[in-house]
Amino acid sequence: MRTNIPREHYDGTPGLWAYARGLLIETCYALPWTPLALFVGVETDNDDNTTAVVLTIVAKDENTDHNNDIVTVVWRQDRDPGDRGHDVWQLTINGAVRRHPGSTHVRPSPPILAGIIRDAING
């Protein structure tokens, strides 16, 4: 599996890395997926001084008979520049934005977000 973060936790690692690993594990547990890649990134928009955390999961959907059924899930959390708790997150699956009523709240736990991803895939 390809990744841009260490595969295992060690003292002093960013909590975001543990969150990303947990999300990958929970998502592949909730769906019949084989993980192929996990990428973690941070983007800064200099125009409005916002920061976004971006997690990307690439997996093979084992629920199909096709060899090319690759799923790409991108979870993005845009951080409020004033850190007033107005963070907004967005889920994109294979390029399509999936709306969720709780997407204006703080980051859901990996099992909860994995369930949201499962529901979006199956819905």
PDB file of C-alpha atoms in Angstrom:
ATOM      1  CA  MET A   1       0.000   0.000   0.000  1.00  0.00           C
ATOM      2  CA  ARG A   2       1.265   3.477  -0.851  1.00  0.00           C
ATOM      3  CA  THR A   3       1.207   6.205   1.794  1.00  0.00           C
ATOM      4  CA  ASN A   4       2.961   9.461   2.609  1.00  0.00           C
ATOM      5  CA  ILE A   5       2.868   8.916   6.380  1.00  0.00           C
ATOM      6  CA  PRO A   6       4.598   6.314   8.572  1.00  0.00           C
ATOM      7  CA  ARG A   7       2.697   3.047   8.731  1.00  0.00           C
ATOM      8  CA  GLU A   8       2.922   2.824  12.516  1.00  0.00           C
ATOM      9  CA  HIS A   9       2.373   5.245  15.360  1.00  0.00           C
ATOM     10  CA  TYR A  10       5.321   6.462  17.408  1.00  0.00           C
ATOM     11  CA  ASP A  11       5.560   8.997  20.215  1.00  0.00           C
ATOM     12  CA  GLY A  12       5.197  12.547  18.952  1.00  0.00           C
ATOM     13  CA  THR A  13       3.414  11.754  15.697  1.00  0.00           C
ATOM     14  CA  PRO A  14       0.591  14.082  14.658  1.00  0.00           C
ATOM     15  CA  GLY A  15      -2.862  12.950  15.742  1.00  0.00           C
ATOM     16  CA  LEU A  16      -4.034  13.500  12.178  1.00  0.00           C
ATOM     17  CA  TRP A  17      -1.921  10.552  11.057  1.00  0.00           C
ATOM     18  CA  ALA A  18      -3.592   8.269  13.594  1.00  0.00           C
ATOM     19  CA  TYR A  19      -6.987   9.601  12.491  1.00  0.00           C
ATOM     20  CA  ALA A  20      -6.134   8.872   8.836  1.00  0.00           C
ATOM     21  CA  ARG A  21      -4.988   5.331   9.621  1.00  0.00           C
ATOM     22  CA  GLY A  22      -8.128   4.749  11.694  1.00  0.00           C
ATOM     23  CA  LEU A  23     -10.356   6.060   8.911  1.00  0.00           C
ATOM     24  CA  LEU A  24      -8.689   3.757   6.383  1.00  0.00           C
ATOM     25  CA  ILE A  25      -9.100   0.735   8.652  1.00  0.00           C
ATOM     26  CA  GLU A  26     -12.715   1.520   9.571  1.00  0.00           C
ATOM     27  CA  THR A  27     -13.715   2.258   5.966  1.00  0.00           C
ATOM     28  CA  CYS A  28     -12.194  -0.960   4.632  1.00  0.00           C
ATOM     29  CA  TYR A  29     -13.907  -2.816   7.488  1.00  0.00           C
ATOM     30  CA  ALA A  30     -17.295  -1.221   6.694  1.00  0.00           C
ATOM     31  CA  LEU A  31     -17.013  -1.983   2.983  1.00  0.00           C
ATOM     32  CA  PRO A  32     -15.473  -4.889   1.085  1.00  0.00           C
ATOM     33  CA  TRP A  33     -12.455  -2.818   0.031  1.00  0.00           C
ATOM     34  CA  THR A  34      -8.775  -3.588  -0.213  1.00  0.00           C
ATOM     35  CA  PRO A  35      -6.708  -0.489   0.591  1.00  0.00           C
ATOM     36  CA  LEU A  36      -4.276   0.671  -2.088  1.00  0.00           C
ATOM     37  CA  ALA A  37      -3.191   4.120  -0.858  1.00  0.00           C
ATOM     38  CA  LEU A  38      -3.586   6.626   1.965  1.00  0.00           C
ATOM     39  CA  PHE A  39      -2.425  10.208   1.620  1.00  0.00           C
ATOM     40  CA  VAL A  40      -2.564  13.039   4.147  1.00  0.00           C
ATOM     41  CA  GLY A  41      -2.083  16.649   3.160  1.00  0.00           C
ATOM     42  CA  VAL A  42      -2.507  20.172   4.458  1.00  0.00           C
ATOM     43  CA  GLU A  43      -3.362  23.028   2.129  1.00  0.00           C
ATOM     44  CA  THR A  44      -3.192  26.737   2.905  1.00  0.00           C
ATOM     45  CA  ASP A  45      -5.121  29.367   0.959  1.00  0.00           C
ATOM     46  CA  ASN A  46      -3.192  32.604   1.208  1.00  0.00           C
ATOM     47  CA  ASP A  47      -6.145  34.673  -0.064  1.00  0.00           C
ATOM     48  CA  ASP A  48      -8.329  34.118   2.993  1.00  0.00           C
ATOM     49  CA  ASN A  49      -5.775  32.551   5.365  1.00  0.00           C
ATOM     50  CA  THR A  50      -7.666  29.266   5.687  1.00  0.00           C
ATOM     51  CA  THR A  51      -6.118  25.865   6.157  1.00  0.00           C
ATOM     52  CA  ALA A  52      -7.578  22.598   4.936  1.00  0.00           C
ATOM     53  CA  VAL A  53      -6.741  19.056   5.945  1.00  0.00           C
ATOM     54  CA  VAL A  54      -7.157  16.576   3.100  1.00  0.00           C
ATOM     55  CA  LEU A  55      -7.240  12.785   3.511  1.00  0.00           C
ATOM     56  CA  THR A  56      -7.352  10.583   0.427  1.00  0.00           C
ATOM     57  CA  ILE A  57      -8.111   6.863   0.451  1.00  0.00           C
ATOM     58  CA  VAL A  58      -7.718   4.780  -2.692  1.00  0.00           C
ATOM     59  CA  ALA A  59      -9.110   1.250  -2.536  1.00  0.00           C
ATOM     60  CA  LYS A  60     -10.227  -1.615  -4.725  1.00  0.00           C
ATOM     61  CA  ASP A  61     -13.888  -2.495  -4.384  1.00  0.00           C
ATOM     62  CA  GLU A  62     -13.945  -6.266  -3.843  1.00  0.00           C
ATOM     63  CA  ASN A  63     -17.732  -6.349  -4.252  1.00  0.00           C
ATOM     64  CA  THR A  64     -17.506  -6.364  -8.039  1.00  0.00           C
ATOM     65  CA  ASP A  65     -16.167  -8.756 -10.658  1.00  0.00           C
ATOM     66  CA  HIS A  66     -14.257  -6.057 -12.539  1.00  0.00           C
ATOM     67  CA  ASN A  67     -10.518  -5.668 -12.100  1.00  0.00           C
ATOM     68  CA  ASN A  68     -10.608  -1.889 -12.424  1.00  0.00           C
ATOM     69  CA  ASP A  69     -13.133  -0.896  -9.764  1.00  0.00           C
ATOM     70  CA  ILE A  70     -10.984   1.570  -7.891  1.00  0.00           C
ATOM     71  CA  VAL A  71     -12.672   3.891  -5.403  1.00  0.00           C
ATOM     72  CA  THR A  72     -11.181   7.227  -4.378  1.00  0.00           C
ATOM     73  CA  VAL A  73     -12.503   8.904  -1.247  1.00  0.00           C
ATOM     74  CA  VAL A  74     -11.377  12.413  -0.361  1.00  0.00           C
ATOM     75  CA  TRP A  75     -12.306  13.897   2.994  1.00  0.00           C
ATOM     76  CA  ARG A  76     -11.516  17.573   3.386  1.00  0.00           C
ATOM     77  CA  GLN A  77     -11.888  19.724   6.478  1.00  0.00           C
ATOM     78  CA  ASP A  78     -11.573  23.456   5.968  1.00  0.00           C
ATOM     79  CA  ARG A  79     -10.448  25.149   9.128  1.00  0.00           C
ATOM     80  CA  ASP A  80     -12.026  28.404  10.226  1.00  0.00           C
ATOM     81  CA  PRO A  81      -9.271  31.061  10.092  1.00  0.00           C
ATOM     82  CA  GLY A  82     -10.365  32.518  13.433  1.00  0.00           C
ATOM     83  CA  ASP A  83     -10.584  29.026  14.975  1.00  0.00           C
ATOM     84  CA  ARG A  84     -14.115  29.831  16.152  1.00  0.00           C
ATOM     85  CA  GLY A  85     -15.363  26.293  15.633  1.00  0.00           C
ATOM     86  CA  HIS A  86     -16.857  26.939  12.199  1.00  0.00           C
ATOM     87  CA  ASP A  87     -14.907  24.177  10.491  1.00  0.00           C
ATOM     88  CA  VAL A  88     -16.631  22.614   7.495  1.00  0.00           C
ATOM     89  CA  TRP A  89     -15.889  19.197   6.062  1.00  0.00           C
ATOM     90  CA  GLN A  90     -16.682  17.696   2.687  1.00  0.00           C
ATOM     91  CA  LEU A  91     -16.696  14.142   1.380  1.00  0.00           C
ATOM     92  CA  THR A  92     -15.984  13.357  -2.273  1.00  0.00           C
ATOM     93  CA  ILE A  93     -16.275   9.831  -3.670  1.00  0.00           C
ATOM     94  CA  ASN A  94     -14.944   9.206  -7.168  1.00  0.00           C
ATOM     95  CA  GLY A  95     -15.112  12.924  -7.872  1.00  0.00           C
ATOM     96  CA  ALA A  96     -18.721  13.433  -6.733  1.00  0.00           C
ATOM     97  CA  VAL A  97     -19.345  15.575  -3.660  1.00  0.00           C
ATOM     98  CA  ARG A  98     -21.531  13.773  -1.150  1.00  0.00           C
ATOM     99  CA  ARG A  99     -23.575  16.001   1.124  1.00  0.00           C
ATOM    100  CA  HIS A 100     -24.135  15.105   4.747  1.00  0.00           C
ATOM    101  CA  PRO A 101     -26.193  17.078   7.282  1.00  0.00           C
ATOM    102  CA  GLY A 102     -23.398  17.003   9.866  1.00  0.00           C
ATOM    103  CA  SER A 103     -20.749  18.346   7.507  1.00  0.00           C
ATOM    104  CA  THR A 104     -20.624  21.720   9.223  1.00  0.00           C
ATOM    105  CA  HIS A 105     -19.666  20.221  12.557  1.00  0.00           C
ATOM    106  CA  VAL A 106     -16.381  19.030  13.947  1.00  0.00           C
ATOM    107  CA  ARG A 107     -14.631  16.030  12.491  1.00  0.00           C
ATOM    108  CA  PRO A 108     -16.562  12.782  13.074  1.00  0.00           C
ATOM    109  CA  SER A 109     -14.750   9.799  14.559  1.00  0.00           C
ATOM    110  CA  PRO A 110     -13.296   7.287  12.058  1.00  0.00           C
ATOM    111  CA  PRO A 111     -16.069   4.694  12.672  1.00  0.00           C
ATOM    112  CA  ILE A 112     -18.794   7.328  12.204  1.00  0.00           C
ATOM    113  CA  LEU A 113     -17.192   8.741   9.042  1.00  0.00           C
ATOM    114  CA  ALA A 114     -16.688   5.201   7.697  1.00  0.00           C
ATOM    115  CA  GLY A 115     -20.420   4.629   8.192  1.00  0.00           C
ATOM    116  CA  ILE A 116     -21.181   7.856   6.315  1.00  0.00           C
ATOM    117  CA  ILE A 117     -18.920   6.691   3.477  1.00  0.00           C
ATOM    118  CA  ARG A 118     -20.608   3.245   3.453  1.00  0.00           C
ATOM    119  CA  ASP A 119     -24.063   4.846   3.356  1.00  0.00           C
ATOM    120  CA  ALA A 120     -23.006   7.173   0.519  1.00  0.00           C
ATOM    121  CA  ILE A 121     -21.641   4.230  -1.489  1.00  0.00           C
ATOM    122  CA  ASN A 122     -24.690   2.047  -0.875  1.00  0.00           C
ATOM    123  CA  GLY A 123     -27.273   4.847  -1.090  1.00  0.00           C
TER     124      GLY A 123
END
